JSON list of C-alpha atoms and ligand atoms in Angstrom, two decimals:
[
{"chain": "R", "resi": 1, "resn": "UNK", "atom": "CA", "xyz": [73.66, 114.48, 84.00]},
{"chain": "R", "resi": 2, "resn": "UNK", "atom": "CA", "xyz": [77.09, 114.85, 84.65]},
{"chain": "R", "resi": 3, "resn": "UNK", "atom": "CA", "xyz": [78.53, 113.20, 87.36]},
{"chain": "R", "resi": 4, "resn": "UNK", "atom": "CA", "xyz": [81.33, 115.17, 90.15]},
{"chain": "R", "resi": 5, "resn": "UNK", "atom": "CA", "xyz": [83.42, 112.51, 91.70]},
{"chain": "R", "resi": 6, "resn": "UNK", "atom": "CA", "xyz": [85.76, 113.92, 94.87]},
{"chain": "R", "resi": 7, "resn": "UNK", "atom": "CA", "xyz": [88.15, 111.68, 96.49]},
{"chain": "R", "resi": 8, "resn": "UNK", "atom": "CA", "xyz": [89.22, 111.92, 100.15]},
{"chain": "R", "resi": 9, "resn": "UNK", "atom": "CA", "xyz": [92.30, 109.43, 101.08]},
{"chain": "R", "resi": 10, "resn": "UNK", "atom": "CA", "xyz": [91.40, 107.97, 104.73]},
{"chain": "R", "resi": 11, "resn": "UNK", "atom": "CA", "xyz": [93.34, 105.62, 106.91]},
{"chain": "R", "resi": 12, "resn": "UNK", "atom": "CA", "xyz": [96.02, 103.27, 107.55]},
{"chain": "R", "resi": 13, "resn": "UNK", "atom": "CA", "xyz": [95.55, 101.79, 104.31]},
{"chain": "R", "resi": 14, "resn": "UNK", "atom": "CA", "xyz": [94.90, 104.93, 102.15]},
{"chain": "R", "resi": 15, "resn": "UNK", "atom": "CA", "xyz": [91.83, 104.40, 101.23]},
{"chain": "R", "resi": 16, "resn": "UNK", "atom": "CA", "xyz": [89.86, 105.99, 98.43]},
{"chain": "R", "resi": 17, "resn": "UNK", "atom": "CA", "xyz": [86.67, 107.15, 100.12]},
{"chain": "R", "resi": 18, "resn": "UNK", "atom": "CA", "xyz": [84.49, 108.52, 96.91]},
{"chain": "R", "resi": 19, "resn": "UNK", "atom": "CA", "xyz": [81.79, 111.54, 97.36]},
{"chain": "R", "resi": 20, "resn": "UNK", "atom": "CA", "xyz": [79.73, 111.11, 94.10]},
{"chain": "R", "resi": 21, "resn": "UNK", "atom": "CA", "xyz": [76.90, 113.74, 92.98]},
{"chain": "R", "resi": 22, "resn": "UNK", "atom": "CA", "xyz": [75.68, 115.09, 89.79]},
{"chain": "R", "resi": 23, "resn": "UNK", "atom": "CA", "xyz": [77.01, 118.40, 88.68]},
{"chain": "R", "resi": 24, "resn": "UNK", "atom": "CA", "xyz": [74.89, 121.28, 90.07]},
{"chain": "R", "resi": 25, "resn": "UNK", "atom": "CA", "xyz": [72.83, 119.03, 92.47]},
{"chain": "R", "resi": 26, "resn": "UNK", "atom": "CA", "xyz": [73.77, 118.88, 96.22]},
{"chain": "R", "resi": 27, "resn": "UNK", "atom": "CA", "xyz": [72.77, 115.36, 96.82]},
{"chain": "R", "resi": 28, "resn": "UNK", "atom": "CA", "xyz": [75.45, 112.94, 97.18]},
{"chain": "R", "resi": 29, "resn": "UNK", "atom": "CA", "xyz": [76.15, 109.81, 98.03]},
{"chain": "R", "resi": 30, "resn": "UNK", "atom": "CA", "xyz": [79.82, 108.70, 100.10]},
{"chain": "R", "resi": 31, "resn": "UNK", "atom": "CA", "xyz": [81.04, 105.73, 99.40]},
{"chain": "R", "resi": 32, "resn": "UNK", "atom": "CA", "xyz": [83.72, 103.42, 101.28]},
{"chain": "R", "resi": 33, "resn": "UNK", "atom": "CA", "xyz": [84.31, 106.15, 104.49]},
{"chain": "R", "resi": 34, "resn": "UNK", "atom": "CA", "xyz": [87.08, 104.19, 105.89]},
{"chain": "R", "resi": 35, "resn": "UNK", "atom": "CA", "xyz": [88.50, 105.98, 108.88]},
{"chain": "R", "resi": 36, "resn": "UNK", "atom": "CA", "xyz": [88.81, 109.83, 109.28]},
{"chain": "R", "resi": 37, "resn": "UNK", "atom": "CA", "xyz": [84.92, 110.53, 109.81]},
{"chain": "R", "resi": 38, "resn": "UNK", "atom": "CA", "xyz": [85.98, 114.98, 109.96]},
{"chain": "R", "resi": 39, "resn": "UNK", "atom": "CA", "xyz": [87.80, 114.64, 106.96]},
{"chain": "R", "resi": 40, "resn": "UNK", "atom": "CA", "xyz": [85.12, 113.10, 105.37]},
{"chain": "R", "resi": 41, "resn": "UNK", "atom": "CA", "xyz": [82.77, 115.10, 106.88]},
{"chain": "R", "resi": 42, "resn": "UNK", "atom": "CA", "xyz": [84.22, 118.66, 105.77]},
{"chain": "R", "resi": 43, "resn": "UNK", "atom": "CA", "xyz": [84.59, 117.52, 102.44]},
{"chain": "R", "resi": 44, "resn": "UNK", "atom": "CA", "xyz": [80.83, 117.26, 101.71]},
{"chain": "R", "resi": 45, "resn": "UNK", "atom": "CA", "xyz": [79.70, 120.62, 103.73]},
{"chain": "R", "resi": 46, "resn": "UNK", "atom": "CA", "xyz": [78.09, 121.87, 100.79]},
{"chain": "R", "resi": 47, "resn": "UNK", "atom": "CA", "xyz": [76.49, 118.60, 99.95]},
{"chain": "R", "resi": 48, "resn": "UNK", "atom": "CA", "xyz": [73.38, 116.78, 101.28]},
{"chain": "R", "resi": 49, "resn": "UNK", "atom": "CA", "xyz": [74.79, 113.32, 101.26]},
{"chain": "R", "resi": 50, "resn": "UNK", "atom": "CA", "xyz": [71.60, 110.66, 100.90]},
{"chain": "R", "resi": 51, "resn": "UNK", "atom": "CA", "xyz": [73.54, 107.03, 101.71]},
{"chain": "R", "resi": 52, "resn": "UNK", "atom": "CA", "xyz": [76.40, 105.48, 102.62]},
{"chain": "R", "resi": 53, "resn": "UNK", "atom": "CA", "xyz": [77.65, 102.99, 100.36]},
{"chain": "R", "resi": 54, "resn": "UNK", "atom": "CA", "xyz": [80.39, 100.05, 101.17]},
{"chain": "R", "resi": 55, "resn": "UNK", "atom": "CA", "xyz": [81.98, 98.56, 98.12]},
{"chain": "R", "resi": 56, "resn": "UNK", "atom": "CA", "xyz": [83.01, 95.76, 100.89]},
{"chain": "R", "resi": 57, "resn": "UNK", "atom": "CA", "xyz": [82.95, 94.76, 104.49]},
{"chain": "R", "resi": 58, "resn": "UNK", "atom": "CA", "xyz": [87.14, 95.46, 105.57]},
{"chain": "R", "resi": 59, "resn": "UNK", "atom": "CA", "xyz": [87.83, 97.60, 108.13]},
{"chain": "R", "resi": 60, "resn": "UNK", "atom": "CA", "xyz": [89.78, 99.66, 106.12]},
{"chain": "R", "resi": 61, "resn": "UNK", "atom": "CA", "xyz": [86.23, 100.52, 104.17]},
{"chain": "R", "resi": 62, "resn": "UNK", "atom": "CA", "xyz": [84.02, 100.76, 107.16]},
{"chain": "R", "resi": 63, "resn": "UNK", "atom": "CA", "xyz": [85.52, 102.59, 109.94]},
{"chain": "R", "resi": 64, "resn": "UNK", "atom": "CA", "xyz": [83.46, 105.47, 109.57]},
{"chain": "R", "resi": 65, "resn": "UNK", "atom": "CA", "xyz": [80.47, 104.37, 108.94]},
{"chain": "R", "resi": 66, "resn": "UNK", "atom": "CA", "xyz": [78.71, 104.56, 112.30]},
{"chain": "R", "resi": 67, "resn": "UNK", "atom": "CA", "xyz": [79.70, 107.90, 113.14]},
{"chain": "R", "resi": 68, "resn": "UNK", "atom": "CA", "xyz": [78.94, 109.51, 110.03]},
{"chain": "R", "resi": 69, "resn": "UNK", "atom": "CA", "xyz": [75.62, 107.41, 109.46]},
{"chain": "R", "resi": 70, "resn": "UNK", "atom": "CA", "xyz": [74.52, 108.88, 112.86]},
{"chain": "R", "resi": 71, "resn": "UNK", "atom": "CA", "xyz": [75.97, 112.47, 112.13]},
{"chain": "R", "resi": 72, "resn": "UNK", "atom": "CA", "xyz": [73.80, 112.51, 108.64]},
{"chain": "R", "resi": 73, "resn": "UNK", "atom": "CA", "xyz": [70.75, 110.14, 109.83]},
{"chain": "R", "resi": 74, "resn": "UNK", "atom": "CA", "xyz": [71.88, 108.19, 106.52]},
{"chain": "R", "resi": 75, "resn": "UNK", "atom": "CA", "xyz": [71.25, 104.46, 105.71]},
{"chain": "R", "resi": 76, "resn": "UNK", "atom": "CA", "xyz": [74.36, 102.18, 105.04]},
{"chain": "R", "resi": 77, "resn": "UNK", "atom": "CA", "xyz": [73.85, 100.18, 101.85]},
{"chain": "R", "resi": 78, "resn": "UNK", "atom": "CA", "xyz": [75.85, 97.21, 101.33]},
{"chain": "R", "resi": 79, "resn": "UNK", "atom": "CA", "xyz": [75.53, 93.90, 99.41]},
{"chain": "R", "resi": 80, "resn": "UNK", "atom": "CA", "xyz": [74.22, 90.59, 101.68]},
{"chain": "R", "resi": 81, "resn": "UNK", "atom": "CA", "xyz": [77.12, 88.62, 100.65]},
{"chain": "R", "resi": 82, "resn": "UNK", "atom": "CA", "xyz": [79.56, 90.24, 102.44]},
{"chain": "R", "resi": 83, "resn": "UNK", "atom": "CA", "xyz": [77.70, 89.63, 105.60]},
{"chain": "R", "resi": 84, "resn": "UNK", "atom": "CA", "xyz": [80.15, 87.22, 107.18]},
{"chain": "R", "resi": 85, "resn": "UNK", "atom": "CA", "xyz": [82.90, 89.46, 106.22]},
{"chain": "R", "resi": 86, "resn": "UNK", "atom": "CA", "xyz": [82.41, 91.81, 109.34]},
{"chain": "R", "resi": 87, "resn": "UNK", "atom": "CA", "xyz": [82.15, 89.57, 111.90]},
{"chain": "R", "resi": 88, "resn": "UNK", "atom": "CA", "xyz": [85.46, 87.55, 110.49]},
{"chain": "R", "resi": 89, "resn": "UNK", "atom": "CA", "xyz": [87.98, 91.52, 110.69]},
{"chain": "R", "resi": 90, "resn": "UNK", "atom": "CA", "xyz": [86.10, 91.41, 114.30]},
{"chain": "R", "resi": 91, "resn": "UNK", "atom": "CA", "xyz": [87.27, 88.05, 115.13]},
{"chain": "R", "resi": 92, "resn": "UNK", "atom": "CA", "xyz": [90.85, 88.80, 113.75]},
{"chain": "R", "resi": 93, "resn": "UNK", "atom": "CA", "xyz": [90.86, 91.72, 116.25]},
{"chain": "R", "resi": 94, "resn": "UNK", "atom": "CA", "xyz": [89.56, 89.91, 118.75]},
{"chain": "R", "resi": 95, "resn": "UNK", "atom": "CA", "xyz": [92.41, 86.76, 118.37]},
{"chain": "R", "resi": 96, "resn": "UNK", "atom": "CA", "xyz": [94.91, 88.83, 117.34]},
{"chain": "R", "resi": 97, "resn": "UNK", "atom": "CA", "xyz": [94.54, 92.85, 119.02]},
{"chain": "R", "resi": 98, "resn": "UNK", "atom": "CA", "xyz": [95.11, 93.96, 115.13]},
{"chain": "R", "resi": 99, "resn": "UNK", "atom": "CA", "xyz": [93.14, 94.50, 111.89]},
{"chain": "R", "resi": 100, "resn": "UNK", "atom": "CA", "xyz": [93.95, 92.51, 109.17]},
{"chain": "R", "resi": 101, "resn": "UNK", "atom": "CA", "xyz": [95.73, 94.93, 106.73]},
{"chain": "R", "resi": 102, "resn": "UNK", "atom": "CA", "xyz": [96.28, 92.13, 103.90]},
{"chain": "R", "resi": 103, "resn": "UNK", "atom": "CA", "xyz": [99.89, 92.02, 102.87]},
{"chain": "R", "resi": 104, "resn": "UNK", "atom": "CA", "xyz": [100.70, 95.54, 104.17]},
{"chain": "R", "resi": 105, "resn": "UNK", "atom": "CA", "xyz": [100.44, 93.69, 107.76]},
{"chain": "R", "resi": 106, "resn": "UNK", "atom": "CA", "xyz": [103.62, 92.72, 108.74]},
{"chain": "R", "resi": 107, "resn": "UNK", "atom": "CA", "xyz": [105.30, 95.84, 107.68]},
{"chain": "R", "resi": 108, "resn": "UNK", "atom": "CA", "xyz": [102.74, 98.05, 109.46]},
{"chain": "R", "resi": 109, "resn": "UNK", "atom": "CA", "xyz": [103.23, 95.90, 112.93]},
{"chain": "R", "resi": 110, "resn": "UNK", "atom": "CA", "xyz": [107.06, 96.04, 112.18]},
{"chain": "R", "resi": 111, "resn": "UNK", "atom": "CA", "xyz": [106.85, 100.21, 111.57]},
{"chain": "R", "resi": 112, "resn": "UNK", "atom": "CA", "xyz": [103.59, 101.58, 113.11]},
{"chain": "R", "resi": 113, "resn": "UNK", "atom": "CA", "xyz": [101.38, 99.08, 114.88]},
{"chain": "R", "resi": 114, "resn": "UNK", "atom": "CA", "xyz": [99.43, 101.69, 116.45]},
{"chain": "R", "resi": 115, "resn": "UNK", "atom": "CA", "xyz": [97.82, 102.24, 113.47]},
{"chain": "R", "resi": 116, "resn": "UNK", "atom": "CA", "xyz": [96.19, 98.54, 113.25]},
{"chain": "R", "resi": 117, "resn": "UNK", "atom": "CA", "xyz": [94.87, 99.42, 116.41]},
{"chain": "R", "resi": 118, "resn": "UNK", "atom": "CA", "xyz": [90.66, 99.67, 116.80]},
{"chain": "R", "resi": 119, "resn": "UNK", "atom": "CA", "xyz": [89.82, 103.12, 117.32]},
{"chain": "R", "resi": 120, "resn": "UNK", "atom": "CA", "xyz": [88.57, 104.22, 120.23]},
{"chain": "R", "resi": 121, "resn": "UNK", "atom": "CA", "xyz": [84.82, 105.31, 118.88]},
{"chain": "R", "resi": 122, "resn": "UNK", "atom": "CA", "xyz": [81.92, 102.80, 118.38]},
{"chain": "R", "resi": 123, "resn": "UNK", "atom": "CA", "xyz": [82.65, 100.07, 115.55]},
{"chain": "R", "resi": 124, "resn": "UNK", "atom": "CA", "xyz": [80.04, 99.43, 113.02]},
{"chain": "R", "resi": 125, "resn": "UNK", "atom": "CA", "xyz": [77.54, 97.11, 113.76]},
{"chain": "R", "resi": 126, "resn": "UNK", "atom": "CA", "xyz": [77.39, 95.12, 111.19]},
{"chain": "R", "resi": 127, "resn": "UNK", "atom": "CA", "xyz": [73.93, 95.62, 109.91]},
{"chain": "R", "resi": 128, "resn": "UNK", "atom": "CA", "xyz": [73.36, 97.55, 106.71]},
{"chain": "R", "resi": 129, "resn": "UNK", "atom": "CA", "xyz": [70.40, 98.15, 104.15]},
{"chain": "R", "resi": 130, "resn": "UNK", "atom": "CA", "xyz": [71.00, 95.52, 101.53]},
{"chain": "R", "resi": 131, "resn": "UNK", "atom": "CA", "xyz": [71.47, 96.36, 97.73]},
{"chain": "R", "resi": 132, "resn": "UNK", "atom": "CA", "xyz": [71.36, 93.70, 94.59]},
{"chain": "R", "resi": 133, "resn": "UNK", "atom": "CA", "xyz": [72.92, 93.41, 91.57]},
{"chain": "R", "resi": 134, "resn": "UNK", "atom": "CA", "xyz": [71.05, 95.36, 88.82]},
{"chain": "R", "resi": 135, "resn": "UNK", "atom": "CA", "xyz": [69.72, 97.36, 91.63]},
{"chain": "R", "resi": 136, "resn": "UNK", "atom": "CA", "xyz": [70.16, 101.52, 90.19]},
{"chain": "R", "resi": 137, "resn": "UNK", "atom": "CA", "xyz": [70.53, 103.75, 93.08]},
{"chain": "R", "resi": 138, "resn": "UNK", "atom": "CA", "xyz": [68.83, 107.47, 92.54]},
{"chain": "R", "resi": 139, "resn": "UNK", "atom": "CA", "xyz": [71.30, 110.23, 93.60]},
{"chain": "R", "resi": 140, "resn": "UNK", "atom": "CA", "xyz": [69.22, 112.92, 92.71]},
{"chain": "R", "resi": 141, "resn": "UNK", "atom": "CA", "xyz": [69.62, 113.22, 89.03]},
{"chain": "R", "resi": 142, "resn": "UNK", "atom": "CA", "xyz": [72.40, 110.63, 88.93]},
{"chain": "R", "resi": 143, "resn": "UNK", "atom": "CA", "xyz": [72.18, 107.18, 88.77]},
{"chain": "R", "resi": 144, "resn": "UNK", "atom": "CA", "xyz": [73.97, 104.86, 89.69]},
{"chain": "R", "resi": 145, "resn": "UNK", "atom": "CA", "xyz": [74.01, 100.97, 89.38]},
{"chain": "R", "resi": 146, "resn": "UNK", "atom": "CA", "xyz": [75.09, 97.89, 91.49]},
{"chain": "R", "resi": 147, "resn": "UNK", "atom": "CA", "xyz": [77.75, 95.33, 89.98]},
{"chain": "R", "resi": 148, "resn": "UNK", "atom": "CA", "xyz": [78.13, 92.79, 92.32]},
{"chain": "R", "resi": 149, "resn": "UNK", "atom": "CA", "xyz": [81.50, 91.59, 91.50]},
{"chain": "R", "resi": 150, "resn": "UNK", "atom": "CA", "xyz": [82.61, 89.34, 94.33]},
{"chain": "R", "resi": 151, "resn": "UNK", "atom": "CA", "xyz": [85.86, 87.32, 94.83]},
{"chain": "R", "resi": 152, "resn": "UNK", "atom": "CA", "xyz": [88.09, 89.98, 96.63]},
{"chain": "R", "resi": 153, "resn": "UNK", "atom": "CA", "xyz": [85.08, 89.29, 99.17]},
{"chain": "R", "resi": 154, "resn": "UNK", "atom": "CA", "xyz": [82.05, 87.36, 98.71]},
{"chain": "R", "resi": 155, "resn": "UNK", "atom": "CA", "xyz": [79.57, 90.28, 98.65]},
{"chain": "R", "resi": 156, "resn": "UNK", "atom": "CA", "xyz": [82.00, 92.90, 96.85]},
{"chain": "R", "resi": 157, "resn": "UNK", "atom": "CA", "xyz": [80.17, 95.48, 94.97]},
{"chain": "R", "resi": 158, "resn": "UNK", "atom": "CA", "xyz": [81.27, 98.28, 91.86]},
{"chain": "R", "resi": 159, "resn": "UNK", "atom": "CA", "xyz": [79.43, 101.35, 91.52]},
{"chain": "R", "resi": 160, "resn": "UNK", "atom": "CA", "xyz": [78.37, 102.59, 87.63]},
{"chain": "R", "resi": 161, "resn": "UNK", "atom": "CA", "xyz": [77.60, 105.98, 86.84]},
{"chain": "R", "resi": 162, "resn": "UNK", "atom": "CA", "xyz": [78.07, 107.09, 83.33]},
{"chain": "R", "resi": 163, "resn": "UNK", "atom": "CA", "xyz": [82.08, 106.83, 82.00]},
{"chain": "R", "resi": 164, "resn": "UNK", "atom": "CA", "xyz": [82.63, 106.04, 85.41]},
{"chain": "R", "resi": 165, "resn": "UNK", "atom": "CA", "xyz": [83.10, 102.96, 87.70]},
{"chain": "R", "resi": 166, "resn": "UNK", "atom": "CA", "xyz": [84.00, 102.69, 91.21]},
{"chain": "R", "resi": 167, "resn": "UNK", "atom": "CA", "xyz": [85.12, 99.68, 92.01]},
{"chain": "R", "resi": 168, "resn": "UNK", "atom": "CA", "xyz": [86.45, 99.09, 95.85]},
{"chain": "R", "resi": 169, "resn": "UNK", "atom": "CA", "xyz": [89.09, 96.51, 95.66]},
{"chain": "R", "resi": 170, "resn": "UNK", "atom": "CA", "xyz": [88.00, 94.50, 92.51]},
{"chain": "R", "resi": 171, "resn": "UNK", "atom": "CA", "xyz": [90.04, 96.26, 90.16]},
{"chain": "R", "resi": 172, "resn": "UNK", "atom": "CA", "xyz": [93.33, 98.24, 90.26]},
{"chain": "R", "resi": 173, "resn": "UNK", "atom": "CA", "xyz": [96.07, 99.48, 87.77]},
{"chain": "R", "resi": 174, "resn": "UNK", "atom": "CA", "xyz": [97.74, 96.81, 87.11]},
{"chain": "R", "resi": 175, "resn": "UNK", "atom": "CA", "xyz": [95.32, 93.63, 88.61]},
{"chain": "R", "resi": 176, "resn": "UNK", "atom": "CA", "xyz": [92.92, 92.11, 90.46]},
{"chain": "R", "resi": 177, "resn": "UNK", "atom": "CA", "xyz": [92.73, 92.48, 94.31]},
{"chain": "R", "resi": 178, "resn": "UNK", "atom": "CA", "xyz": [93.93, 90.38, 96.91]},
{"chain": "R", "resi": 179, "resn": "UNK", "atom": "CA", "xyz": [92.83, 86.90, 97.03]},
{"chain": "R", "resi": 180, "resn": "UNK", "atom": "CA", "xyz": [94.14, 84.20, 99.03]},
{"chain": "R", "resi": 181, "resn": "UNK", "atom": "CA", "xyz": [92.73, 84.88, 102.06]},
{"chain": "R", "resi": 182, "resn": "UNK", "atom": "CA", "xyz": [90.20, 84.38, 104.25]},
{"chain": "R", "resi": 183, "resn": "UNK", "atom": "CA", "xyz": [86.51, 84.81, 102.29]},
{"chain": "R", "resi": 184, "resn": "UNK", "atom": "CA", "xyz": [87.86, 85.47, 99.09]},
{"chain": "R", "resi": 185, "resn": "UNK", "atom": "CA", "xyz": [88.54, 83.34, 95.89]},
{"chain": "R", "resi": 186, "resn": "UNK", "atom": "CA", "xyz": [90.65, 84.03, 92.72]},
{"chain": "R", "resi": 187, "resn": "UNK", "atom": "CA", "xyz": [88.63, 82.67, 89.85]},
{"chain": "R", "resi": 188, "resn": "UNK", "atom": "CA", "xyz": [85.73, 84.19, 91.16]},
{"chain": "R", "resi": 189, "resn": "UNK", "atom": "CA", "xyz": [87.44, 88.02, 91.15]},
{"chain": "R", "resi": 190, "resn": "UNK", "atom": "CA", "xyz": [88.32, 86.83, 87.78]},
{"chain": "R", "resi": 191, "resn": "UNK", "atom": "CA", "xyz": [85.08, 86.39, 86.64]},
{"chain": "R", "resi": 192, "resn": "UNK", "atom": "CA", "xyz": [84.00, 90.07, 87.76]},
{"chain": "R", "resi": 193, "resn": "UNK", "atom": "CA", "xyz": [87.02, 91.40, 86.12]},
{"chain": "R", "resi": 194, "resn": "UNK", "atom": "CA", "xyz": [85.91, 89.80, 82.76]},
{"chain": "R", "resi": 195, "resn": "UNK", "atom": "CA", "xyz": [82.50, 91.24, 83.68]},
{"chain": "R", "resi": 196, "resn": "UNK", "atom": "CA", "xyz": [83.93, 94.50, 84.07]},
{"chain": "R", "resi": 197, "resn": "UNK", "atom": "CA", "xyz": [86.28, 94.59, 80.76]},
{"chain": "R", "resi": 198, "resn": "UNK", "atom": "CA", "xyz": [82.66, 94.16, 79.64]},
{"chain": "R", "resi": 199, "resn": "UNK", "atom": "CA", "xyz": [82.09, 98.34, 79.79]},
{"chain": "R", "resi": 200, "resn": "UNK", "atom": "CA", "xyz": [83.61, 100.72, 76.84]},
{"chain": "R", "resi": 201, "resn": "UNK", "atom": "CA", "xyz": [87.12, 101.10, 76.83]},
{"chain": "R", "resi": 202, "resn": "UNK", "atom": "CA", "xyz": [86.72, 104.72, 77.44]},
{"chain": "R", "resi": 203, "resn": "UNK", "atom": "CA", "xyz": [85.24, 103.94, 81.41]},
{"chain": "R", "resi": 204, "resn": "UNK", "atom": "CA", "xyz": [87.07, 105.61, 83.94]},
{"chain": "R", "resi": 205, "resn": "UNK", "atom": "CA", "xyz": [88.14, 103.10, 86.96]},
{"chain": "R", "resi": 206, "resn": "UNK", "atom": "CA", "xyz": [88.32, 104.57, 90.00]},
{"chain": "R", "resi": 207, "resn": "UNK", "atom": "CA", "xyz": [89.58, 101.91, 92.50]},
{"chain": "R", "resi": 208, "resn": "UNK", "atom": "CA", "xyz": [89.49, 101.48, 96.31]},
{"chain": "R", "resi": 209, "resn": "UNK", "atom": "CA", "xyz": [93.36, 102.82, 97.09]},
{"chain": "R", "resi": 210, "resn": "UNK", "atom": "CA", "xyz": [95.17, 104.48, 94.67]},
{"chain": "R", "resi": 211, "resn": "UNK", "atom": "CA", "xyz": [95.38, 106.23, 91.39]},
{"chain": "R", "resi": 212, "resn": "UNK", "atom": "CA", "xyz": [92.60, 105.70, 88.60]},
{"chain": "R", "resi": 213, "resn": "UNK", "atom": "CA", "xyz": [93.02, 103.99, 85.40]},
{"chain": "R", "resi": 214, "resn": "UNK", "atom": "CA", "xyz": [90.42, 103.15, 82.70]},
{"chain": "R", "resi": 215, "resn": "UNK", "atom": "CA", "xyz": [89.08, 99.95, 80.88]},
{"chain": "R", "resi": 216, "resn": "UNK", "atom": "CA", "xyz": [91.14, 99.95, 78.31]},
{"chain": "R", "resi": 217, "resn": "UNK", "atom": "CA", "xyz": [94.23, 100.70, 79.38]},
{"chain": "R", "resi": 218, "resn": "UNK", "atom": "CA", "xyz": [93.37, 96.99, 81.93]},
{"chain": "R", "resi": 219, "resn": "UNK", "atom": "CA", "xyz": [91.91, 95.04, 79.68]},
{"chain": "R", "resi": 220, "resn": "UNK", "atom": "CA", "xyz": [94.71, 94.02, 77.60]},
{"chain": "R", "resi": 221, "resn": "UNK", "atom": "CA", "xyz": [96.48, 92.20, 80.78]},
{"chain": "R", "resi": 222, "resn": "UNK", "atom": "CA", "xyz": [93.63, 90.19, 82.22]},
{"chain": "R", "resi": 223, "resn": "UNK", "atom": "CA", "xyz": [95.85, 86.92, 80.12]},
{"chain": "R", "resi": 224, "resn": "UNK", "atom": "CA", "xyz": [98.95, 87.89, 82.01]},
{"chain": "R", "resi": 225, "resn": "UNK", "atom": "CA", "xyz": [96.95, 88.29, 85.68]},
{"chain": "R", "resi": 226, "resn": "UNK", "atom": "CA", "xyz": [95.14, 84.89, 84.96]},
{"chain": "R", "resi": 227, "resn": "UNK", "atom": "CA", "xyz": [98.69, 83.57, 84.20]},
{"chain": "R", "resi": 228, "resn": "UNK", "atom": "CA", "xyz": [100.44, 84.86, 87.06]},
{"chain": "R", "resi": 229, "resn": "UNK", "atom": "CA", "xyz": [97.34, 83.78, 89.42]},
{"chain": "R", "resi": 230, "resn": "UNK", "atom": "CA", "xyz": [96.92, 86.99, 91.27]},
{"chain": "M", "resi": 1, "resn": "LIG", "atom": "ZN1", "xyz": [89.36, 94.92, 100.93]},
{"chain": "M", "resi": 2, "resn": "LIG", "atom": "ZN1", "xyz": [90.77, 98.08, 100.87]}
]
């Protein structure tokens, strides 16, 4: 079954949020609704979306959530690791009256700090419907299976389905996410980068911001990002 990926950009951050169903089938599943809840919502009118998935617990992946688990009476799946990961961009709000935007930080409080503001609407709560490694996820006819690949965050999850991988901040063009920070750890997004070079060359890699790449055209760097140590 053939699998119909849409992308709708969301946020301060531009953030991929992914609307995956198999061709033909109206059942969908949106994944990593970051801010923007109407965009996201009128991009899936003719759909019947099933779940909510987070590929990881930053705001910039999350926003959303509540109001459009509420709107759809839809469960939020998300891996158990990353539970700490909430509660830590809460406590940077709560210290700091901004969300932790990662490197982009200081330039967005230096050009438009209004947009690391909370929004005004109810934040997520935190609690979620937990999903494993292994675990395959029935979208209708599609399905799709969990990769926990940690180390950008502790619970940090990648979505296979067919040639296709979704995987949140993991894996870009060009590298590895951010580590360095709070809750996250280089070697260890190393090791689900290796695990992820794993899949045929052909796999499509669609990541959490930004344009797509594949397996192959990565895997020949991972030397050069191990070298470089980021
Ligand atoms: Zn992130
Ligand atoms: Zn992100």
């Amino acid at each position: 079954m053939t699998p119909v990926l849409r992308r709708v950009v969301v946020g301060v951050l531009d953030t991929n949020c992914w609307v995956l169903h198999a061709d033909g089938d109206r059942r969908a599943l949106v994944v990593d609704p970051g801010d923007d809840a109407p965009a996201i919502a009128a991009a899936v009118t003719d759909l019947d979306v099933v779940a909510i998935v987070l590929t990881h617990a930053h705001f910039d992946h999350v926003l959303a959530a509540p109001e459009l688990a509420a709107r759809w009476q839809v469960p939020v799946l998300a891996h158990p690791g990353d539970a700490p990961v909430w509660p830590d961009e809460l406590d940077v709000v709560r210290r700091t009256g901004f969300w932790d935007a990662g490197t982009a930080t200081d330039d967005l409080l230096a050009t438009t700090p209004d947009r690391l503001l909370p929004p005004a609407g109810p934040l997520w709560d935190g609690r979620s419907t937990p999903v494993a490694d292994g675990e395959v996820l029935e979208v209708g006819q599609l399905r799709v299976e969990v990769l926990h690949t940690p180390g950008h965050s502790p619970g940090g999850i990648s979505l296979l389905v067919g040639e296709h991988v979704l995987t949140g901040d993991t894996l870009f063009p060009g590298g590895p996410g951010l580590t360095g920070t709070r809750l996250s750890d280089f070697p260890t997004i190393i090791r689900s980068v290796r695990r992820l070079f794993e899949l045929p060359g052909g796999t499509r890699v669609h990541p959490g911001h930004g344009a797509d790449t594949s397996i192959g055209t990565e895997r020949p760097h991972l030397r050069e990002w191990v070298v470089r140590g980021w």
